[in-house]
Amino acid sequence: MTSPTVAGPDRGSRVLLALCAAAVGFAAIDTYVVVLALPDMMASAQIEVTELQRAAPIVSGFLLGYVAMLPLIGRIADLRGQVPVLVASLVVFAVGSLLTAVSYDLATMVAGRFLQGVGGGGLVPATMALVAALYPVERRGMPLGLVSAVQEFGAVLGPLFGALVLTFTSWHGIFAINLAVGLLLAAAVRTLGRHRGDRPTAVDPPDGRRSRPLPDLLSIAALATTVVAGLVLFVEPIALRRSLRWGELFVPYVETDSRWITPIGAITVGAGLVLLARSLLAARPLINLRSALRAMVEADLRGAVLLAVALGGVVLAFATADPEVAVLHEQATWFLLVSAAAAVVFGIHVWRTPAPIVQPRDLSAVAAWGSLVVSFLIGWALIAALVDIPLFARTTTQRESQLGAALILLRFLAALPIGAVIGGWLLRRLPAGPIAAVGLLAGAVGFWWMAQWDETALESAVSNVPLVVAGLGFGVALAPVNAAMLATTRHHVHGLASALVVVARMVGMLVGISVLTTWGLNRFYEAQRADPSLSPVELAIVQEQTVFYGAAATAALAALAALVLFRGAPTRGVRTADALRM
């Protein structure tokens, strides 16, 4: 069930892993970067601030790409290697950033965010699988803890990064920076991956000289034309539109508001089709779509689509809901029916297919499927901190300061990566179950303490204690969950296994925020009916305390599940001194 014995990574591989961890952290930043930019993005898409529900796809589109495509990407990483998937994920993330940066309507904006989710989500399982490939089972604790730490720390850096960029430029600048960073990281990872020797990029001829195939010039020209014409199409520079010579490029062929039914739109589409044809048919294409399609088919594309539909229905049912109205979206019945039907068909597909994307035996170990259960519960509880702590601050001591509320949350999130490193270090000496259980119990205690807060609680330095305790606790639990999964699954499915752990946590966050917020609002209205003299602030505190209580109960349940389900998972091993060497 464990991977083959590995001596440990060399210096180049450690640098590669550090870059991959940085990429995971940057993608995590992008998950939350729209928090402050959303009103401006809505204005660009001509959506009124009062129509927040119409803007929900900007957030849910990212989550849909992140969650629904993870299993397929994780499986491809197992079959084709981690480095190619990491590079491809970063390129997709960069393309999504470019599309979002130049978007002028909601459809384009959502498409860009979806691609960002696909690319950002693909980094996580590939990086976790890279850890498993570089380190033997007994030495994975610390690197897993570090990867988990940077992933979680991105949650706090996202809003702060967005606020910093917005002080200098518009929301478009956020995604322009994402584009640049994504491409730089892709180039660096590809270069280091080549030196590591995972995937030869050319065939050595008999005389020992490495062949250098000529570039596909037509594909390069088509790509350049698509990008340049597309940018002109989306940005519509005023100087060009008003030009007597170039203005005709923007005149539609027929009476319509669509930018695509124009000469510049036709040029963009035509060049894109040429690039697509070359990518599918050329002997040495610039973008090898044939190879990508073969990898998808090999990874069980049909099963991946069914699984994506099943997960996507859950995402849409919860992520697009208005918690002030109900736990689920008004169309949730249809979303969940489609999700359930896809899940049933997926089960039949798995039973009948010789090599499905997920084989039941891969998750048959108790600690393996137990990792999914614990990860789901962690996500359910963790989202309460990310949402309710700043909300409580805005209700009480930081009513006029979004930044002040974010800094309150920072005390929790700054402790979380420290806890993740501690959890990875403890895995050297102790079983995963007790480590995760103690961490989650600490999180439960922290949330219970927060549930006792009153209107003046944040004015006291004592309020930092539950924030730090809960942050450390959740951080400590992250590495044991990943380690338990990797230690009890076969090495050639580690990418898929890591993807499923992340999917479970993301789904837990979606379900948790809807259920806990709706429960809190119910307590709000009950308290209002019971005592009409309560002020709006007092009622809001009742609501937020209820959410904290719910998160504490969920964290305690997760602790019990980890203690029971992780029993016997072979995750510990070497001396402390050796454990600190990476």
XYZ file of C-alpha atoms in Angstrom:
582
model
C 0.000 0.000 0.000
C 2.947 2.353 0.455
C 5.317 3.757 -2.116
C 8.681 2.260 -2.942
C 11.605 3.216 -0.722
C 13.062 6.552 -1.764
C 16.343 7.938 -0.457
C 15.106 11.524 -0.537
C 15.305 14.462 -2.920
C 18.443 16.166 -4.173
C 18.885 19.929 -4.059
C 17.325 20.538 -7.475
C 14.254 18.528 -6.555
C 13.867 20.459 -3.308
C 14.001 23.736 -5.237
C 11.404 22.334 -7.643
C 9.156 21.391 -4.730
C 9.593 24.858 -3.197
C 8.507 26.452 -6.484
C 5.502 24.145 -6.677
C 4.550 25.044 -3.101
C 4.829 28.730 -4.011
C 2.536 28.099 -6.983
C 0.003 26.369 -4.694
C 0.127 29.350 -2.339
C -0.357 31.827 -5.174
C -3.330 29.857 -6.501
C -4.803 29.858 -2.982
C -4.432 33.643 -2.918
C -6.494 33.785 -6.106
C -9.335 31.897 -4.409
C -9.990 34.883 -2.157
C -8.607 37.741 -4.235
C -12.038 38.786 -5.541
C -13.380 39.544 -2.046
C -12.573 43.266 -2.303
C -12.541 43.495 -6.118
C -16.014 41.986 -6.629
C -17.974 45.293 -6.606
C -15.700 46.769 -9.305
C -15.863 43.549 -11.331
C -19.659 43.683 -11.123
C -19.640 47.275 -12.407
C -17.460 46.241 -15.374
C -19.961 43.487 -16.182
C -22.813 46.037 -15.863
C -24.279 44.369 -12.776
C -25.792 46.576 -10.089
C -24.364 46.308 -6.576
C -27.856 45.398 -5.360
C -27.859 42.380 -7.709
C -25.161 40.466 -5.865
C -26.782 37.131 -6.689
C -26.132 37.704 -10.412
C -22.430 37.991 -9.615
C -22.338 34.661 -7.769
C -20.967 32.832 -10.878
C -17.769 34.916 -10.609
C -17.063 33.077 -7.355
C -18.798 29.775 -8.067
C -17.168 29.564 -11.528
C -13.742 29.429 -9.890
C -14.926 26.880 -7.333
C -16.551 24.764 -10.042
C -13.319 24.600 -12.035
C -11.294 23.991 -8.865
C -13.438 21.145 -7.534
C -14.934 19.447 -10.572
C -11.697 18.977 -12.523
C -9.428 17.978 -9.638
C -9.915 14.191 -9.850
C -9.121 14.118 -13.582
C -6.024 16.291 -13.159
C -4.849 14.231 -10.202
C -5.214 11.015 -12.198
C -3.322 12.467 -15.175
C -0.510 13.426 -12.793
C -0.312 9.778 -11.717
C -0.151 8.554 -15.321
C 1.998 11.200 -17.020
C 4.116 12.601 -14.197
C 3.764 15.522 -11.828
C 5.941 18.104 -13.617
C 4.040 18.130 -16.955
C 0.755 18.519 -15.073
C 2.179 21.306 -12.917
C 3.376 23.207 -15.993
C 0.073 22.690 -17.819
C -1.893 23.790 -14.739
C 0.141 26.988 -14.450
C -0.372 27.744 -18.156
C -4.142 27.200 -17.833
C -4.138 29.417 -14.733
C -2.287 32.125 -16.691
C -4.706 31.891 -19.634
C -7.650 32.177 -17.237
C -6.016 35.214 -15.631
C -5.562 36.860 -19.036
C -9.183 36.176 -20.010
C -10.438 37.564 -16.694
C -8.207 40.644 -16.911
C -9.572 41.697 -20.310
C -13.176 40.564 -19.786
C -15.949 43.071 -20.423
C -19.032 40.940 -19.669
C -20.120 38.343 -17.117
C -19.787 35.342 -19.451
C -16.132 36.081 -20.264
C -15.370 36.867 -16.633
C -16.846 33.561 -15.447
C -15.019 31.630 -18.187
C -11.734 33.183 -17.075
C -12.403 32.417 -13.424
C -13.323 28.827 -14.341
C -9.988 28.348 -16.121
C -8.191 29.876 -13.142
C -9.951 27.342 -10.911
C -8.974 24.438 -13.169
C -5.335 25.534 -13.253
C -5.086 26.482 -9.582
C -6.799 23.310 -8.451
C -4.535 21.124 -10.568
C -1.467 22.370 -8.703
C -2.520 20.843 -5.382
C -2.730 17.097 -6.191
C 0.313 17.257 -8.469
C 2.392 18.910 -5.732
C 1.202 16.438 -3.096
C 2.022 13.566 -5.459
C 5.451 15.138 -6.047
C 6.053 15.054 -2.277
C 5.129 11.362 -2.270
C 7.475 10.728 -5.207
C 10.413 12.585 -3.636
C 10.116 11.429 -0.015
C 9.705 7.973 1.528
C 6.577 7.531 3.617
C 8.291 8.164 6.940
C 9.719 11.525 5.801
C 6.651 13.084 4.203
C 5.277 14.800 7.290
C 7.309 18.003 7.166
C 7.006 18.709 3.394
C 3.280 17.903 3.481
C 2.928 20.288 6.403
C 4.758 23.026 4.514
C 2.643 22.598 1.381
C -0.518 22.657 3.500
C 0.788 25.747 5.293
C 1.337 27.810 2.162
C -2.013 26.704 0.776
C -3.867 27.888 3.863
C -1.838 31.066 4.275
C -3.027 32.078 0.825
C -6.481 32.540 2.337
C -5.374 35.603 4.280
C -2.991 36.951 1.648
C -5.761 36.910 -0.990
C -7.835 39.813 0.343
C -4.698 41.700 1.447
C -3.097 41.230 -1.988
C -6.301 42.452 -3.623
C -6.456 45.493 -1.333
C -2.799 46.336 -2.051
C -3.192 46.139 -5.829
C -6.437 48.130 -5.757
C -4.626 51.031 -4.079
C -2.472 51.404 -7.225
C -4.639 50.235 -10.099
C -8.007 48.729 -11.044
C -9.151 45.155 -10.519
C -7.736 44.279 -13.952
C -4.246 44.697 -12.485
C -4.844 41.834 -10.040
C -5.272 39.349 -12.853
C -2.500 40.879 -14.951
C -0.138 40.112 -12.066
C -1.580 36.591 -11.895
C -0.807 36.183 -15.590
C 2.814 37.246 -15.194
C 3.445 35.137 -12.094
C 1.753 32.091 -13.624
C 3.909 32.212 -16.751
C 7.122 32.793 -14.771
C 6.396 29.858 -12.465
C 5.500 27.642 -15.441
C 8.829 28.421 -17.110
C 10.778 27.825 -13.894
C 9.033 24.528 -13.088
C 9.485 23.300 -16.672
C 13.193 24.136 -16.598
C 13.795 22.435 -13.244
C 11.662 19.470 -14.289
C 13.853 18.952 -17.343
C 17.012 19.009 -15.230
C 15.414 16.487 -12.876
C 15.058 14.153 -15.855
C 11.446 13.067 -15.339
C 10.401 13.481 -18.933
C 12.903 13.705 -21.829
C 11.894 16.439 -24.206
C 13.727 15.173 -27.273
C 15.130 11.965 -28.608
C 18.909 11.630 -28.558
C 20.192 10.630 -32.005
C 22.904 7.992 -32.409
C 25.717 10.551 -32.598
C 24.793 11.822 -29.140
C 23.551 15.232 -30.246
C 20.101 16.213 -29.002
C 17.632 16.802 -31.824
C 16.013 20.233 -32.057
C 12.807 20.058 -34.120
C 11.880 23.183 -36.041
C 9.074 25.186 -34.408
C 5.629 25.120 -35.974
C 5.703 28.607 -37.508
C 2.059 28.517 -38.596
C 0.957 27.688 -35.036
C 3.126 30.505 -33.666
C 1.579 32.962 -36.144
C -1.945 31.732 -35.335
C -1.315 32.001 -31.584
C 0.095 35.515 -31.888
C -2.817 36.615 -34.084
C -5.367 35.107 -31.702
C -3.845 36.822 -28.671
C -3.346 40.239 -30.294
C -6.707 40.295 -32.077
C -8.417 38.977 -28.954
C -6.924 41.728 -26.804
C -8.063 44.357 -29.323
C -11.525 42.735 -29.389
C -11.911 42.789 -25.600
C -10.187 46.092 -24.790
C -11.481 48.068 -27.817
C -8.851 50.845 -27.666
C -10.523 54.212 -28.174
C -7.819 55.408 -30.583
C -8.467 52.445 -32.888
C -12.256 52.681 -32.679
C -12.184 56.358 -33.662
C -9.607 55.839 -36.388
C -10.880 56.274 -39.949
C -8.547 53.489 -41.052
C -9.038 50.937 -38.281
C -12.488 51.814 -36.956
C -14.197 49.478 -39.428
C -12.728 46.537 -37.514
C -15.302 47.193 -34.787
C -18.368 47.691 -37.000
C -20.684 44.639 -36.735
C -21.739 42.871 -39.908
C -25.367 42.869 -38.749
C -27.347 44.891 -36.199
C -26.138 43.411 -32.896
C -24.356 44.289 -29.672
C -22.044 41.291 -29.940
C -18.373 42.116 -30.445
C -17.827 38.770 -32.145
C -19.902 39.654 -35.222
C -17.284 42.167 -36.317
C -14.171 41.975 -38.510
C -11.875 41.883 -35.457
C -14.079 39.182 -33.951
C -13.880 37.144 -37.157
C -10.077 37.510 -37.214
C -9.862 36.287 -33.612
C -12.117 33.289 -34.240
C -10.401 32.400 -37.519
C -6.919 32.501 -36.022
C -8.128 30.487 -33.056
C -9.562 27.799 -35.342
C -6.288 27.606 -37.273
C -4.392 27.205 -33.984
C -6.845 24.496 -32.889
C -6.469 22.620 -36.198
C -2.663 22.769 -36.024
C -2.729 21.625 -32.388
C -4.746 18.573 -33.397
C -3.256 17.721 -36.789
C 0.330 19.018 -37.041
C 3.181 16.544 -36.713
C 4.994 18.732 -34.141
C 2.331 21.138 -32.858
C 3.130 24.122 -30.669
C 0.323 23.038 -28.306
C 0.002 19.263 -28.326
C -3.731 18.774 -27.844
C -3.529 15.217 -29.150
C -1.286 14.253 -26.272
C -3.563 16.023 -23.807
C -6.626 14.227 -25.159
C -4.830 10.866 -25.041
C -3.903 11.546 -21.417
C -7.525 12.386 -20.584
C -8.822 9.245 -22.272
C -6.168 7.161 -20.541
C -7.224 8.697 -17.227
C -10.870 7.730 -17.958
C -12.346 10.917 -19.407
C -15.889 9.533 -19.372
C -15.708 8.743 -15.680
C -14.099 12.112 -14.978
C -16.944 13.932 -16.737
C -19.543 12.006 -14.728
C -17.696 12.748 -11.508
C -17.349 16.424 -12.494
C -21.107 16.664 -13.112
C -21.822 15.025 -9.749
C -19.488 17.426 -7.933
C -20.591 20.405 -10.008
C -24.227 19.924 -9.015
C -23.260 20.100 -5.350
C -21.109 23.202 -5.941
C -23.912 25.023 -7.758
C -26.533 24.012 -5.194
C -24.565 25.441 -2.276
C -22.140 28.030 -3.706
C -24.891 30.017 -5.454
C -27.318 29.956 -2.515
C -28.302 33.060 -0.554
C -27.894 31.994 3.090
C -30.288 34.722 4.200
C -33.022 32.897 2.321
C -32.132 29.187 2.467
C -29.299 26.686 2.711
C -29.682 25.790 -0.969
C -30.191 27.701 -4.198
C -33.780 27.995 -5.400
C -32.923 25.627 -8.268
C -30.994 23.287 -5.957
C -33.493 20.463 -6.424
C -32.572 20.233 -10.091
C -28.865 20.672 -9.425
C -28.884 17.869 -6.853
C -31.052 15.582 -8.992
C -28.586 15.905 -11.870
C -25.734 15.389 -9.395
C -27.362 12.247 -7.975
C -28.077 10.837 -11.437
C -24.476 11.449 -12.479
C -23.259 9.777 -9.287
C -25.381 6.687 -9.994
C -24.161 6.459 -13.575
C -20.598 7.000 -12.341
C -21.002 4.088 -9.916
C -22.184 1.844 -12.749
C -19.298 3.073 -14.909
C -16.756 2.268 -12.202
C -18.219 -1.216 -11.801
C -18.083 -2.007 -15.527
C -14.877 -0.246 -16.614
C -11.568 -2.147 -16.320
C -9.537 0.965 -15.430
C -11.855 3.691 -14.065
C -10.588 7.022 -12.780
C -11.360 5.901 -9.226
C -11.075 2.235 -8.326
C -12.858 1.227 -5.098
C -9.836 -0.791 -3.972
C -7.697 2.379 -4.087
C -9.769 3.824 -1.240
C -10.659 0.570 0.511
C -8.338 1.173 3.483
C -10.182 2.714 6.413
C -7.633 5.529 6.754
C -7.964 6.324 3.028
C -11.723 6.900 2.932
C -11.495 8.179 6.491
C -9.241 10.984 5.215
C -12.089 12.108 2.963
C -14.534 12.128 5.877
C -12.185 14.081 8.146
C -11.245 16.503 5.353
C -14.937 17.187 4.678
C -15.563 17.973 8.355
C -12.443 20.163 8.548
C -13.696 22.203 5.590
C -17.123 22.508 7.238
C -15.600 23.959 10.418
C -12.789 25.940 8.805
C -15.091 28.051 6.643
C -16.721 29.385 9.819
C -13.431 30.993 10.788
C -12.797 32.482 7.340
C -16.258 34.042 7.200
C -17.461 34.559 10.760
C -14.344 35.975 12.457
C -14.124 39.067 10.196
C -17.924 39.328 10.261
C -17.881 39.419 14.075
C -15.161 42.090 13.950
C -17.239 44.240 11.569
C -20.233 43.827 13.865
C -18.378 44.957 16.990
C -15.019 46.777 17.075
C -14.258 47.205 13.346
C -17.550 48.532 12.008
C -15.920 50.973 9.594
C -12.783 49.046 8.664
C -12.635 46.082 6.315
C -8.859 46.058 6.773
C -9.231 45.980 10.564
C -11.552 42.991 10.300
C -9.063 41.235 7.999
C -6.300 41.834 10.542
C -8.402 40.119 13.227
C -8.679 37.088 10.938
C -4.948 37.314 10.275
C -4.285 36.238 13.882
C -6.076 32.958 13.170
C -4.558 32.444 9.722
C -1.018 33.348 10.763
C -1.161 30.569 13.352
C -2.536 28.054 10.836
C 0.631 27.536 8.719
C 2.720 27.364 11.888
C 0.424 24.610 13.101
C 0.729 22.840 9.747
C 4.524 22.713 10.083
C 4.208 21.490 13.680
C 1.781 18.791 12.563
C 4.197 17.639 9.867
C 7.052 17.530 12.371
C 4.985 15.532 14.897
C 4.251 12.908 12.251
C 7.858 11.785 12.584
C 7.216 10.442 16.059
C 3.469 10.021 16.590
C 0.558 8.378 14.758
C -1.590 10.530 12.507
C -4.841 9.905 14.393
C -3.897 11.367 17.794
C -2.097 14.333 16.159
C -5.133 15.248 14.055
C -7.505 14.641 16.965
C -5.570 16.906 19.357
C -5.344 19.623 16.716
C -9.039 19.485 15.929
C -9.979 19.455 19.607
C -7.871 22.602 20.005
C -9.850 24.086 17.118
C -13.111 23.087 18.810
C -11.999 24.734 22.070
C -11.031 27.886 20.179
C -14.416 28.088 18.471
C -16.281 27.424 21.733
C -14.301 30.262 23.325
C -15.194 32.577 20.428
C -18.853 31.699 20.945
C -18.598 33.382 24.374
C -17.430 36.699 22.884
C -19.552 39.789 23.549
C -19.558 43.233 21.961
C -16.320 44.321 23.644
C -14.412 41.014 23.514
C -12.071 42.005 20.694
C -10.878 45.036 22.635
C -9.042 42.703 25.015
C -5.718 41.056 24.186
C -7.193 37.834 25.611
C -9.270 37.506 22.429
C -6.064 36.553 20.605
C -5.836 33.312 22.572
C -8.795 31.451 20.988
C -7.807 32.773 17.547
C -4.261 31.445 17.867
C -5.363 28.186 19.534
C -7.907 27.452 16.798
C -5.465 28.402 14.023
C -2.700 26.212 15.423
C -5.148 23.365 15.952
C -6.504 23.301 12.421
C -2.984 23.672 11.041
C -1.738 20.694 13.060
C -4.532 18.538 11.610
C -3.790 19.219 7.923
C -0.617 17.179 7.375
C -1.912 14.044 9.201
C -4.967 13.952 6.932
C -2.852 14.083 3.769
C -0.277 11.682 5.218
C -2.926 9.122 6.177
C -4.270 9.141 2.634
C -0.845 8.869 0.975
C 0.369 6.164 3.376
C -2.609 3.886 2.734
C -2.929 4.209 -1.042
C -0.694 2.857 -3.782
C 1.990 5.211 -5.049
C 0.623 5.343 -8.601
C -2.686 6.888 -7.443
C -1.268 9.534 -5.100
C -2.224 12.405 -7.400
C -5.844 11.268 -7.525
C -5.895 10.536 -3.785
C -4.576 14.019 -2.950
C -7.131 15.568 -5.308
C -9.977 13.777 -3.560
C -8.819 15.047 -0.155
C -8.909 18.623 -1.455
C -12.296 18.069 -3.114
C -13.708 16.721 0.150
C -12.524 19.792 2.052
C -13.841 22.233 -0.570
C -17.241 20.528 -0.635
C -17.256 20.611 3.165
C -16.609 24.363 3.044
C -19.460 24.921 0.598
C -21.933 22.853 2.585
C -20.689 24.211 5.906
C -21.027 27.901 5.055
C -24.582 27.416 3.827
C -25.741 25.273 6.751
C -23.986 27.223 9.518
C -24.990 30.641 8.166
C -28.608 29.620 7.686
C -28.686 28.110 11.181
C -27.227 31.334 12.573
C -29.866 33.401 10.787
C -32.619 31.202 12.197
C -31.269 31.886 15.700
C -31.182 35.597 14.774
C -34.909 35.615 13.986
C -35.774 33.444 16.982
C -33.942 35.833 19.310
C -35.660 38.805 17.663
C -39.083 37.261 18.201
C -38.259 36.248 21.771
C -36.957 39.701 22.750
C -37.884 42.577 20.373
C -35.818 44.980 22.512
C -32.508 43.470 21.320
C -30.458 45.846 19.180
C -29.263 44.912 15.673
C -25.722 44.465 17.039
C -26.918 42.132 19.795
C -28.922 40.090 17.296
C -25.944 39.855 14.939
C -23.767 38.634 17.815
C -26.336 35.915 18.572
C -26.152 34.805 14.952
C -22.345 34.748 14.907
C -22.097 32.956 18.250
C -24.375 30.256 16.836
C -22.038 29.764 13.878
C -19.073 29.453 16.257
C -20.914 26.821 18.307
C -21.708 24.861 15.143
C -18.079 25.009 14.029
C -16.917 23.825 17.473
C -19.245 20.821 17.311
C -18.091 19.959 13.783
C -14.403 20.214 14.767
C -15.008 17.926 17.769
C -16.739 15.397 15.494
C -13.791 15.575 13.085
C -11.398 14.921 15.987
C -13.315 11.780 16.961
C -13.405 10.603 13.325
C -9.643 11.114 12.931
C -8.878 9.229 16.126
C -10.983 6.240 15.060
C -10.414 6.170 11.284
C -6.669 6.871 11.170
C -5.828 4.042 13.553
C -3.023 1.938 12.101
C -2.115 4.294 9.236
C 1.690 3.837 8.744
C 2.718 7.493 8.730
C 5.528 7.716 11.289
C 9.146 6.689 11.103
C 12.480 8.366 11.633
C 14.459 10.240 14.263
C 13.611 13.883 14.938
C 17.031 15.078 13.770
C 16.580 13.366 10.421
C 13.007 14.616 10.189
C 14.152 18.218 10.166
C 16.355 17.704 7.094
C 14.602 18.521 3.807
